[in-house]
Amino acid sequence: MTRLNRLDRMILRLTTQRDLLRWAVSLAAGLPGPVLEFGLGKGRTYDFLRDLCGDREIFAFDREIHCPADCLPGADHLFLGEFGDGLPAAVARLGPVAALAHFDVGSEDRAADARLVAWLGPAATALLRPGALVVTDRAMTVDGWQRLDPPEAGDGDHHVYRVAMFDYRTAT
Ligand SMILES: C[S@@+](CC[C@H](N)C(=O)[O-])C[C@H]1O[C@@H](n2cnc3c(N)ncnc32)[C@H](O)[C@@H]1O
């Protein structure tokens, strides 16, 4: 396979992210509930989701603030701290209501990313309603999540999942 230089890789990554967010938001159109943004970062995808999602609330998670002021959610929509702390706080406050979650958590350290998503995906399930959409930049294996085939091939790192419609946590 042809090696992509770093600029082209980044362009492919961001294009895939934008395309899949757009697609997943369209799939979630009939579902009520807020959007969750794991990895506020510089606020680029948060800003994009704001444009896409209209009136939907968006809750963002990050350990630090390094976005421009115009992309900073209000304090009541920001879980500032480690995901491991923000996520249980969000579960206690919101419960399983979200229609869509976006995980933008990948780094250059693939092994660390794999360790992170191994617990983050299953833990985030407690915030997602049945049928919710998940867009992630690292593959996640979570009981009850079905991987969807996106319309375009993309970068190979981004995936879209749909949470099962039934509540598999209580199914026997
Ligand atoms: C790739 S950046 C997100 C980029 C952002 N979505 C954007 O479009 O500008 C990843 C973010 O995840 C945050 N992050 C990574 N691991 C984290 C963790 N365990 N707890 C909290 N935040 C974390 C980092 O601080 C960083 O801001």
PDB file of C-alpha atoms and ligand atoms in Angstrom:
ATOM      1  CA  MET A   1       0.000   0.000   0.000  1.00  0.00           C
ATOM      2  CA  THR A   2       1.240   3.512  -0.825  1.00  0.00           C
ATOM      3  CA  ARG A   3       2.626   5.365   2.166  1.00  0.00           C
ATOM      4  CA  LEU A   4       0.718   8.573   2.852  1.00  0.00           C
ATOM      5  CA  ASN A   5       2.718  11.543   4.046  1.00  0.00           C
ATOM      6  CA  ARG A   6       1.677  13.184   7.299  1.00  0.00           C
ATOM      7  CA  LEU A   7      -0.150  16.077   5.657  1.00  0.00           C
ATOM      8  CA  ASP A   8      -2.250  13.783   3.476  1.00  0.00           C
ATOM      9  CA  ARG A   9      -2.876  11.502   6.469  1.00  0.00           C
ATOM     10  CA  MET A  10      -4.148  14.422   8.505  1.00  0.00           C
ATOM     11  CA  ILE A  11      -6.371  15.622   5.660  1.00  0.00           C
ATOM     12  CA  LEU A  12      -7.787  12.104   5.236  1.00  0.00           C
ATOM     13  CA  ARG A  13      -8.332  11.827   9.008  1.00  0.00           C
ATOM     14  CA  LEU A  14     -10.176  15.135   9.284  1.00  0.00           C
ATOM     15  CA  THR A  15     -12.207  14.515   6.125  1.00  0.00           C
ATOM     16  CA  THR A  16     -13.233  11.090   7.410  1.00  0.00           C
ATOM     17  CA  GLN A  17     -14.116  12.546  10.796  1.00  0.00           C
ATOM     18  CA  ARG A  18     -16.269  15.260   9.231  1.00  0.00           C
ATOM     19  CA  ASP A  19     -18.004  12.829   6.828  1.00  0.00           C
ATOM     20  CA  LEU A  20     -18.760  10.270   9.520  1.00  0.00           C
ATOM     21  CA  LEU A  21     -20.007  12.856  12.010  1.00  0.00           C
ATOM     22  CA  ARG A  22     -22.336  14.206   9.345  1.00  0.00           C
ATOM     23  CA  TRP A  23     -23.546  10.694   8.509  1.00  0.00           C
ATOM     24  CA  ALA A  24     -24.032   9.645  12.132  1.00  0.00           C
ATOM     25  CA  VAL A  25     -25.910  12.845  12.990  1.00  0.00           C
ATOM     26  CA  SER A  26     -28.253  12.158  10.056  1.00  0.00           C
ATOM     27  CA  LEU A  27     -28.809   8.586  11.323  1.00  0.00           C
ATOM     28  CA  ALA A  28     -29.589   9.913  14.791  1.00  0.00           C
ATOM     29  CA  ALA A  29     -32.170  12.376  13.437  1.00  0.00           C
ATOM     30  CA  GLY A  30     -35.162  10.555  14.932  1.00  0.00           C
ATOM     31  CA  LEU A  31     -33.575  10.011  18.338  1.00  0.00           C
ATOM     32  CA  PRO A  32     -34.052  12.474  21.169  1.00  0.00           C
ATOM     33  CA  GLY A  33     -31.217  13.273  23.529  1.00  0.00           C
ATOM     34  CA  PRO A  34     -27.963  15.176  23.771  1.00  0.00           C
ATOM     35  CA  VAL A  35     -24.618  14.676  22.059  1.00  0.00           C
ATOM     36  CA  LEU A  36     -21.455  13.754  23.973  1.00  0.00           C
ATOM     37  CA  GLU A  37     -18.045  14.997  22.829  1.00  0.00           C
ATOM     38  CA  PHE A  38     -15.158  13.050  24.366  1.00  0.00           C
ATOM     39  CA  GLY A  39     -12.044  15.119  23.656  1.00  0.00           C
ATOM     40  CA  LEU A  40     -12.998  18.788  23.411  1.00  0.00           C
ATOM     41  CA  GLY A  41      -9.417  19.660  22.421  1.00  0.00           C
ATOM     42  CA  LYS A  42      -9.339  22.790  20.292  1.00  0.00           C
ATOM     43  CA  GLY A  43     -13.109  22.642  19.924  1.00  0.00           C
ATOM     44  CA  ARG A  44     -13.099  21.980  16.169  1.00  0.00           C
ATOM     45  CA  THR A  45     -15.454  19.003  16.157  1.00  0.00           C
ATOM     46  CA  TYR A  46     -17.483  20.513  19.007  1.00  0.00           C
ATOM     47  CA  ASP A  47     -18.044  23.580  16.824  1.00  0.00           C
ATOM     48  CA  PHE A  48     -18.907  21.381  13.836  1.00  0.00           C
ATOM     49  CA  LEU A  49     -21.385  19.369  15.925  1.00  0.00           C
ATOM     50  CA  ARG A  50     -22.985  22.587  17.139  1.00  0.00           C
ATOM     51  CA  ASP A  51     -23.607  23.559  13.517  1.00  0.00           C
ATOM     52  CA  LEU A  52     -24.929  20.112  12.638  1.00  0.00           C
ATOM     53  CA  CYS A  53     -27.096  19.496  15.666  1.00  0.00           C
ATOM     54  CA  GLY A  54     -29.142  22.650  15.939  1.00  0.00           C
ATOM     55  CA  ASP A  55     -30.957  22.694  19.275  1.00  0.00           C
ATOM     56  CA  ARG A  56     -29.478  19.509  20.717  1.00  0.00           C
ATOM     57  CA  GLU A  57     -27.483  19.944  23.900  1.00  0.00           C
ATOM     58  CA  ILE A  58     -23.811  18.975  23.660  1.00  0.00           C
ATOM     59  CA  PHE A  59     -21.817  17.870  26.696  1.00  0.00           C
ATOM     60  CA  ALA A  60     -18.033  17.907  26.343  1.00  0.00           C
ATOM     61  CA  PHE A  61     -15.324  16.054  28.252  1.00  0.00           C
ATOM     62  CA  ASP A  62     -11.638  16.891  28.547  1.00  0.00           C
ATOM     63  CA  ARG A  63      -8.905  16.976  31.151  1.00  0.00           C
ATOM     64  CA  GLU A  64      -7.933  20.505  30.192  1.00  0.00           C
ATOM     65  CA  ILE A  65      -9.178  23.538  28.315  1.00  0.00           C
ATOM     66  CA  HIS A  66      -7.216  24.486  25.225  1.00  0.00           C
ATOM     67  CA  CYS A  67      -9.937  25.625  22.876  1.00  0.00           C
ATOM     68  CA  PRO A  68     -10.748  29.195  21.823  1.00  0.00           C
ATOM     69  CA  ALA A  69     -13.266  30.972  24.027  1.00  0.00           C
ATOM     70  CA  ASP A  70     -15.963  30.820  21.349  1.00  0.00           C
ATOM     71  CA  CYS A  71     -15.815  26.996  21.412  1.00  0.00           C
ATOM     72  CA  LEU A  72     -15.876  26.609  25.180  1.00  0.00           C
ATOM     73  CA  PRO A  73     -19.105  25.045  26.476  1.00  0.00           C
ATOM     74  CA  GLY A  74     -20.757  26.559  29.521  1.00  0.00           C
ATOM     75  CA  ALA A  75     -19.691  25.071  32.844  1.00  0.00           C
ATOM     76  CA  ASP A  76     -22.962  23.093  33.019  1.00  0.00           C
ATOM     77  CA  HIS A  77     -22.091  21.377  29.719  1.00  0.00           C
ATOM     78  CA  LEU A  78     -18.428  20.642  30.403  1.00  0.00           C
ATOM     79  CA  PHE A  79     -17.040  17.730  32.408  1.00  0.00           C
ATOM     80  CA  LEU A  80     -13.550  19.008  33.084  1.00  0.00           C
ATOM     81  CA  GLY A  81     -11.135  16.355  34.311  1.00  0.00           C
ATOM     82  CA  GLU A  82     -10.021  12.856  33.462  1.00  0.00           C
ATOM     83  CA  PHE A  83     -12.617  10.845  31.528  1.00  0.00           C
ATOM     84  CA  GLY A  84     -12.467   8.400  34.420  1.00  0.00           C
ATOM     85  CA  ASP A  85     -13.848  11.114  36.716  1.00  0.00           C
ATOM     86  CA  GLY A  86     -16.097  13.014  34.299  1.00  0.00           C
ATOM     87  CA  LEU A  87     -17.868   9.945  33.016  1.00  0.00           C
ATOM     88  CA  PRO A  88     -19.308   8.723  36.339  1.00  0.00           C
ATOM     89  CA  ALA A  89     -20.290  12.317  37.159  1.00  0.00           C
ATOM     90  CA  ALA A  90     -22.147  12.495  33.832  1.00  0.00           C
ATOM     91  CA  VAL A  91     -23.838   9.137  34.445  1.00  0.00           C
ATOM     92  CA  ALA A  92     -25.058  10.375  37.828  1.00  0.00           C
ATOM     93  CA  ARG A  93     -26.351  13.643  36.332  1.00  0.00           C
ATOM     94  CA  LEU A  94     -27.667  12.571  32.920  1.00  0.00           C
ATOM     95  CA  GLY A  95     -28.190   8.791  32.852  1.00  0.00           C
ATOM     96  CA  PRO A  96     -28.551   6.829  29.569  1.00  0.00           C
ATOM     97  CA  VAL A  97     -30.000   9.641  27.433  1.00  0.00           C
ATOM     98  CA  ALA A  98     -27.474  10.535  24.728  1.00  0.00           C
ATOM     99  CA  ALA A  99     -28.386  10.073  21.058  1.00  0.00           C
ATOM    100  CA  LEU A 100     -24.802  10.317  19.827  1.00  0.00           C
ATOM    101  CA  ALA A 101     -21.296  10.146  21.251  1.00  0.00           C
ATOM    102  CA  HIS A 102     -18.141  11.237  19.507  1.00  0.00           C
ATOM    103  CA  PHE A 103     -14.799   9.941  20.747  1.00  0.00           C
ATOM    104  CA  ASP A 104     -11.865  11.976  19.416  1.00  0.00           C
ATOM    105  CA  VAL A 105      -9.235  10.504  21.697  1.00  0.00           C
ATOM    106  CA  GLY A 106      -6.569   8.970  19.464  1.00  0.00           C
ATOM    107  CA  SER A 107      -2.902   9.843  19.857  1.00  0.00           C
ATOM    108  CA  GLU A 108       0.411   8.724  18.353  1.00  0.00           C
ATOM    109  CA  ASP A 109       0.566   6.006  21.034  1.00  0.00           C
ATOM    110  CA  ARG A 110      -1.625   3.207  19.695  1.00  0.00           C
ATOM    111  CA  ALA A 111      -1.062   0.937  22.691  1.00  0.00           C
ATOM    112  CA  ALA A 112      -2.155   3.671  25.122  1.00  0.00           C
ATOM    113  CA  ASP A 113      -5.177   4.429  22.926  1.00  0.00           C
ATOM    114  CA  ALA A 114      -6.173   0.753  22.974  1.00  0.00           C
ATOM    115  CA  ARG A 115      -5.973   0.699  26.779  1.00  0.00           C
ATOM    116  CA  LEU A 116      -8.053   3.882  26.967  1.00  0.00           C
ATOM    117  CA  VAL A 117     -10.893   2.798  24.675  1.00  0.00           C
ATOM    118  CA  ALA A 118     -10.988  -0.690  26.219  1.00  0.00           C
ATOM    119  CA  TRP A 119     -12.655   0.812  29.306  1.00  0.00           C
ATOM    120  CA  LEU A 120     -13.994   4.084  27.907  1.00  0.00           C
ATOM    121  CA  GLY A 121     -16.375   2.488  25.392  1.00  0.00           C
ATOM    122  CA  PRO A 122     -18.029   0.082  27.850  1.00  0.00           C
ATOM    123  CA  ALA A 123     -18.199   2.794  30.525  1.00  0.00           C
ATOM    124  CA  ALA A 124     -19.819   5.301  28.141  1.00  0.00           C
ATOM    125  CA  THR A 125     -22.622   2.840  27.428  1.00  0.00           C
ATOM    126  CA  ALA A 126     -24.254   4.004  30.666  1.00  0.00           C
ATOM    127  CA  LEU A 127     -24.787   7.406  28.990  1.00  0.00           C
ATOM    128  CA  LEU A 128     -26.245   6.147  25.686  1.00  0.00           C
ATOM    129  CA  ARG A 129     -29.866   5.460  24.871  1.00  0.00           C
ATOM    130  CA  PRO A 130     -30.867   2.353  22.850  1.00  0.00           C
ATOM    131  CA  GLY A 131     -30.182   3.003  19.150  1.00  0.00           C
ATOM    132  CA  ALA A 132     -27.629   5.759  19.866  1.00  0.00           C
ATOM    133  CA  LEU A 133     -24.826   6.375  17.369  1.00  0.00           C
ATOM    134  CA  VAL A 134     -21.138   6.356  18.243  1.00  0.00           C
ATOM    135  CA  VAL A 135     -18.359   7.861  16.118  1.00  0.00           C
ATOM    136  CA  THR A 136     -14.849   7.064  17.239  1.00  0.00           C
ATOM    137  CA  ASP A 137     -11.307   7.497  15.956  1.00  0.00           C
ATOM    138  CA  ARG A 138     -10.214   4.201  17.511  1.00  0.00           C
ATOM    139  CA  ALA A 139     -11.924   0.827  17.112  1.00  0.00           C
ATOM    140  CA  MET A 140     -14.049  -0.154  20.102  1.00  0.00           C
ATOM    141  CA  THR A 141     -15.408  -3.556  21.015  1.00  0.00           C
ATOM    142  CA  VAL A 142     -18.412  -3.146  23.246  1.00  0.00           C
ATOM    143  CA  ASP A 143     -21.224  -5.603  24.004  1.00  0.00           C
ATOM    144  CA  GLY A 144     -24.406  -4.452  22.295  1.00  0.00           C
ATOM    145  CA  TRP A 145     -22.680  -2.106  19.801  1.00  0.00           C
ATOM    146  CA  GLN A 146     -23.002  -2.982  16.138  1.00  0.00           C
ATOM    147  CA  ARG A 147     -20.433  -1.632  13.695  1.00  0.00           C
ATOM    148  CA  LEU A 148     -22.018   0.098  10.696  1.00  0.00           C
ATOM    149  CA  ASP A 149     -20.547   0.204   7.189  1.00  0.00           C
ATOM    150  CA  PRO A 150     -20.011   3.863   6.320  1.00  0.00           C
ATOM    151  CA  PRO A 151     -20.778   5.123   2.819  1.00  0.00           C
ATOM    152  CA  GLU A 152     -17.096   5.965   2.185  1.00  0.00           C
ATOM    153  CA  ALA A 153     -13.949   3.946   2.952  1.00  0.00           C
ATOM    154  CA  GLY A 154     -12.370   6.685   5.110  1.00  0.00           C
ATOM    155  CA  ASP A 155      -9.066   6.506   6.961  1.00  0.00           C
ATOM    156  CA  GLY A 156      -9.470   3.039   8.506  1.00  0.00           C
ATOM    157  CA  ASP A 157      -9.254   4.451  12.046  1.00  0.00           C
ATOM    158  CA  HIS A 158     -12.703   5.990  12.349  1.00  0.00           C
ATOM    159  CA  HIS A 159     -15.684   3.764  13.032  1.00  0.00           C
ATOM    160  CA  VAL A 160     -19.408   4.212  13.525  1.00  0.00           C
ATOM    161  CA  TYR A 161     -21.408   1.982  15.860  1.00  0.00           C
ATOM    162  CA  ARG A 162     -25.065   1.757  16.764  1.00  0.00           C
ATOM    163  CA  VAL A 163     -26.085   0.777  20.275  1.00  0.00           C
ATOM    164  CA  ALA A 164     -28.588  -2.108  20.294  1.00  0.00           C
ATOM    165  CA  MET A 165     -32.245  -1.062  20.318  1.00  0.00           C
ATOM    166  CA  PHE A 166     -33.078  -3.436  23.163  1.00  0.00           C
ATOM    167  CA  ASP A 167     -31.552  -2.960  26.592  1.00  0.00           C
ATOM    168  CA  TYR A 168     -29.005  -5.797  26.398  1.00  0.00           C
ATOM    169  CA  ARG A 169     -27.886  -4.996  29.957  1.00  0.00           C
ATOM    170  CA  THR A 170     -31.127  -6.391  31.335  1.00  0.00           C
ATOM    171  CA  ALA A 171     -31.819  -9.012  28.629  1.00  0.00           C
ATOM    172  CA  THR A 172     -31.600 -12.635  29.759  1.00  0.00           C
TER     173      THR A 172
HETATM  174  C1  LIG B   1      -7.424  14.775  19.514  1.00  0.00           C
HETATM  175  S1  LIG B   1      -7.792  15.867  20.841  1.00  0.00           S
HETATM  176  C2  LIG B   1      -9.472  16.295  20.520  1.00  0.00           C
HETATM  177  C3  LIG B   1      -9.620  17.240  19.361  1.00  0.00           C
HETATM  178  C4  LIG B   1     -10.972  17.942  19.286  1.00  0.00           C
HETATM  179  N1  LIG B   1     -12.070  17.007  19.137  1.00  0.00           N
HETATM  180  C5  LIG B   1     -10.988  18.961  18.192  1.00  0.00           C
HETATM  181  O1  LIG B   1     -11.633  18.744  17.152  1.00  0.00           O
HETATM  182  O2  LIG B   1     -10.376  20.019  18.365  1.00  0.00           O
HETATM  183  C6  LIG B   1      -7.957  14.746  22.207  1.00  0.00           C
HETATM  184  C7  LIG B   1      -8.368  15.401  23.506  1.00  0.00           C
HETATM  185  O3  LIG B   1      -8.689  14.375  24.440  1.00  0.00           O
HETATM  186  C8  LIG B   1      -8.221  14.748  25.713  1.00  0.00           C
HETATM  187  N2  LIG B   1      -7.982  13.515  26.474  1.00  0.00           N
HETATM  188  C9  LIG B   1      -7.272  12.431  26.078  1.00  0.00           C
HETATM  189  N3  LIG B   1      -7.275  11.483  27.022  1.00  0.00           N
HETATM  190  C10 LIG B   1      -8.030  11.980  28.053  1.00  0.00           C
HETATM  191  C11 LIG B   1      -8.437  11.459  29.316  1.00  0.00           C
HETATM  192  N4  LIG B   1      -8.050  10.235  29.723  1.00  0.00           N
HETATM  193  N5  LIG B   1      -9.213  12.219  30.113  1.00  0.00           N
HETATM  194  C12 LIG B   1      -9.599  13.457  29.711  1.00  0.00           C
HETATM  195  N6  LIG B   1      -9.269  14.002  28.508  1.00  0.00           N
HETATM  196  C13 LIG B   1      -8.486  13.272  27.697  1.00  0.00           C
HETATM  197  C14 LIG B   1      -6.951  15.555  25.458  1.00  0.00           C
HETATM  198  O4  LIG B   1      -6.723  16.482  26.501  1.00  0.00           O
HETATM  199  C15 LIG B   1      -7.264  16.236  24.124  1.00  0.00           C
HETATM  200  O5  LIG B   1      -7.728  17.560  24.311  1.00  0.00           O
END
